[in-house]
mmCIF file of C-alpha atoms in Angstrom:
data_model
loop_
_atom_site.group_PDB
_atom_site.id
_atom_site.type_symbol
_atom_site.label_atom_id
_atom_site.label_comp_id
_atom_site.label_asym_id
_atom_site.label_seq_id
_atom_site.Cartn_x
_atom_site.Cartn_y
_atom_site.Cartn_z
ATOM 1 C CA UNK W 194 64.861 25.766 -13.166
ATOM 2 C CA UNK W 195 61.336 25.783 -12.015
ATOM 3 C CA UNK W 196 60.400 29.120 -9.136
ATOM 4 C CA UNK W 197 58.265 27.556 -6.689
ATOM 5 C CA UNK W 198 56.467 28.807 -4.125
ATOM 6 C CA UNK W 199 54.573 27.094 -1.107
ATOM 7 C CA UNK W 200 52.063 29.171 0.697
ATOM 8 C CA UNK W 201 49.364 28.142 3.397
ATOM 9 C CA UNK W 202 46.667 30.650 5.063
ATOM 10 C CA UNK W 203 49.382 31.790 7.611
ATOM 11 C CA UNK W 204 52.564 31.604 5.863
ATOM 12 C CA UNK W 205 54.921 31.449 3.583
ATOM 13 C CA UNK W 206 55.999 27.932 3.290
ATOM 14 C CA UNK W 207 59.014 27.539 1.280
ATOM 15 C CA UNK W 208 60.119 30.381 -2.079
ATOM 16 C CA UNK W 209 62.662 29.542 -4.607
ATOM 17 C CA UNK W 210 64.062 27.615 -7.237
ATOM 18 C CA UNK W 211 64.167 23.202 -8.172
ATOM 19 C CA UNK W 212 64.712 21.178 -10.943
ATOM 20 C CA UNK W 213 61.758 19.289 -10.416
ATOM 21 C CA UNK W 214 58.304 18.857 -8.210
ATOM 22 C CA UNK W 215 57.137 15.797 -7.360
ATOM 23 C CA UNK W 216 53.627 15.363 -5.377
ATOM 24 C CA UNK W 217 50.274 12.612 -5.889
ATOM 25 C CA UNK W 218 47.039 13.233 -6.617
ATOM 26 C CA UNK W 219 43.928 10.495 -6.987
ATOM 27 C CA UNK W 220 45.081 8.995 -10.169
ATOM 28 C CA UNK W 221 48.835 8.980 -8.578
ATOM 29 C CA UNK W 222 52.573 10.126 -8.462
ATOM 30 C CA UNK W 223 53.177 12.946 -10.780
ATOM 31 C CA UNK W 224 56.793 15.488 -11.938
ATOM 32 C CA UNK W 225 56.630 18.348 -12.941
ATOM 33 C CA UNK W 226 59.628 19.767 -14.972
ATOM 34 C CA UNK W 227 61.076 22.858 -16.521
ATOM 35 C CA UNK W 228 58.910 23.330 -19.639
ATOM 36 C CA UNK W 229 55.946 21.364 -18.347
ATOM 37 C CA UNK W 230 52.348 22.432 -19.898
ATOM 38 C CA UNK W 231 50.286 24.160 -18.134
ATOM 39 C CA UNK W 232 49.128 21.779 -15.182
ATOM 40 C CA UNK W 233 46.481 22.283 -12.228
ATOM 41 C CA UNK W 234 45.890 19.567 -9.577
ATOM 42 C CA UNK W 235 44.200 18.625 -6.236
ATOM 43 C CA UNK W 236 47.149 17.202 -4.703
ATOM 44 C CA UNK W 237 47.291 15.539 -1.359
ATOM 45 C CA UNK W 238 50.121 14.335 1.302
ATOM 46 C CA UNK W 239 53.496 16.056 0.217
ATOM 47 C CA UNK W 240 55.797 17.891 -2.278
ATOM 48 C CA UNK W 241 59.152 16.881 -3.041
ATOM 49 C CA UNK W 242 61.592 19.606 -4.163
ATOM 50 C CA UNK W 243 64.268 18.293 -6.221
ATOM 51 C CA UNK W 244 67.469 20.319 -6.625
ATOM 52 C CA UNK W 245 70.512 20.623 -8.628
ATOM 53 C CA UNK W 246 72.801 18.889 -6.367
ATOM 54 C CA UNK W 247 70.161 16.128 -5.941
ATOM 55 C CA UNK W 248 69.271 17.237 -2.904
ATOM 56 C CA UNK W 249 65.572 16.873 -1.985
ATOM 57 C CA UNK W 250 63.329 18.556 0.594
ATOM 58 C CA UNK W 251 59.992 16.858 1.604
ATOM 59 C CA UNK W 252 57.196 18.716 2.795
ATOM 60 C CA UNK W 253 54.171 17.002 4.228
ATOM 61 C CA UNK W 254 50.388 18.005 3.985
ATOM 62 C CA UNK W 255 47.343 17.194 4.089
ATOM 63 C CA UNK W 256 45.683 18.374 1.028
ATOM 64 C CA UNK W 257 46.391 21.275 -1.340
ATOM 65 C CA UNK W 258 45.720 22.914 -5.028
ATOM 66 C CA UNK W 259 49.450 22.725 -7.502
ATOM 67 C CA UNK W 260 49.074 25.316 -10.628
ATOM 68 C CA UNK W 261 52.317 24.873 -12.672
ATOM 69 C CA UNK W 262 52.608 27.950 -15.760
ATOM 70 C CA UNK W 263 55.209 29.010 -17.738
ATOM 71 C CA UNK W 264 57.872 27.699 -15.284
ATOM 72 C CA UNK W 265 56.189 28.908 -12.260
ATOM 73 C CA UNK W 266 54.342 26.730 -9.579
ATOM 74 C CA UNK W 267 52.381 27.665 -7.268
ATOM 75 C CA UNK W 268 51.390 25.621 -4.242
ATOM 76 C CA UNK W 269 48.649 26.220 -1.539
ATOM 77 C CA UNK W 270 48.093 23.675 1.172
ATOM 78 C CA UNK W 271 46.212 22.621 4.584
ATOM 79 C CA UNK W 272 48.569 22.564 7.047
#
């Protein structure tokens, strides 16, 4: 499992755990996933958490910066 956490200038967006993050950036769709190498992006219009039961949660934006280390990502976005 991958802890997340989604953070804007005001507040905390979403903290936890997924199997998987998807988002886009300017070359396109991209996953991260447990294990993934070290990873920063300018990402822009949402995140998709993807969980164990295959549930997904979608968050919109507008633009934001994705660092993924060591099974960590960290998201911070323009709401």
């Amino acid at each position: 499992m991958i802890s997340v956490q989604i953070v804007s200038k005001k507040r905390l967006i979403y903290q936890g755990k997924a199997t998987s993050v998807t988002s886009k950036n300017r070359v396109g769709e991209f996953d991260i996933l447990e294990q993934h190498a070290n990873f920063i992006t300018l990402m822009e219009d949402y995140v998709i958490l993807n969980h164990k039961t295959n549930a997904e949660q979608v968050y919109e934006l507008k633009s934001g910066l994705l660092v993924a280390e060591n099974n960590k990502v960290a998201i911070f976005v323009e709401e």
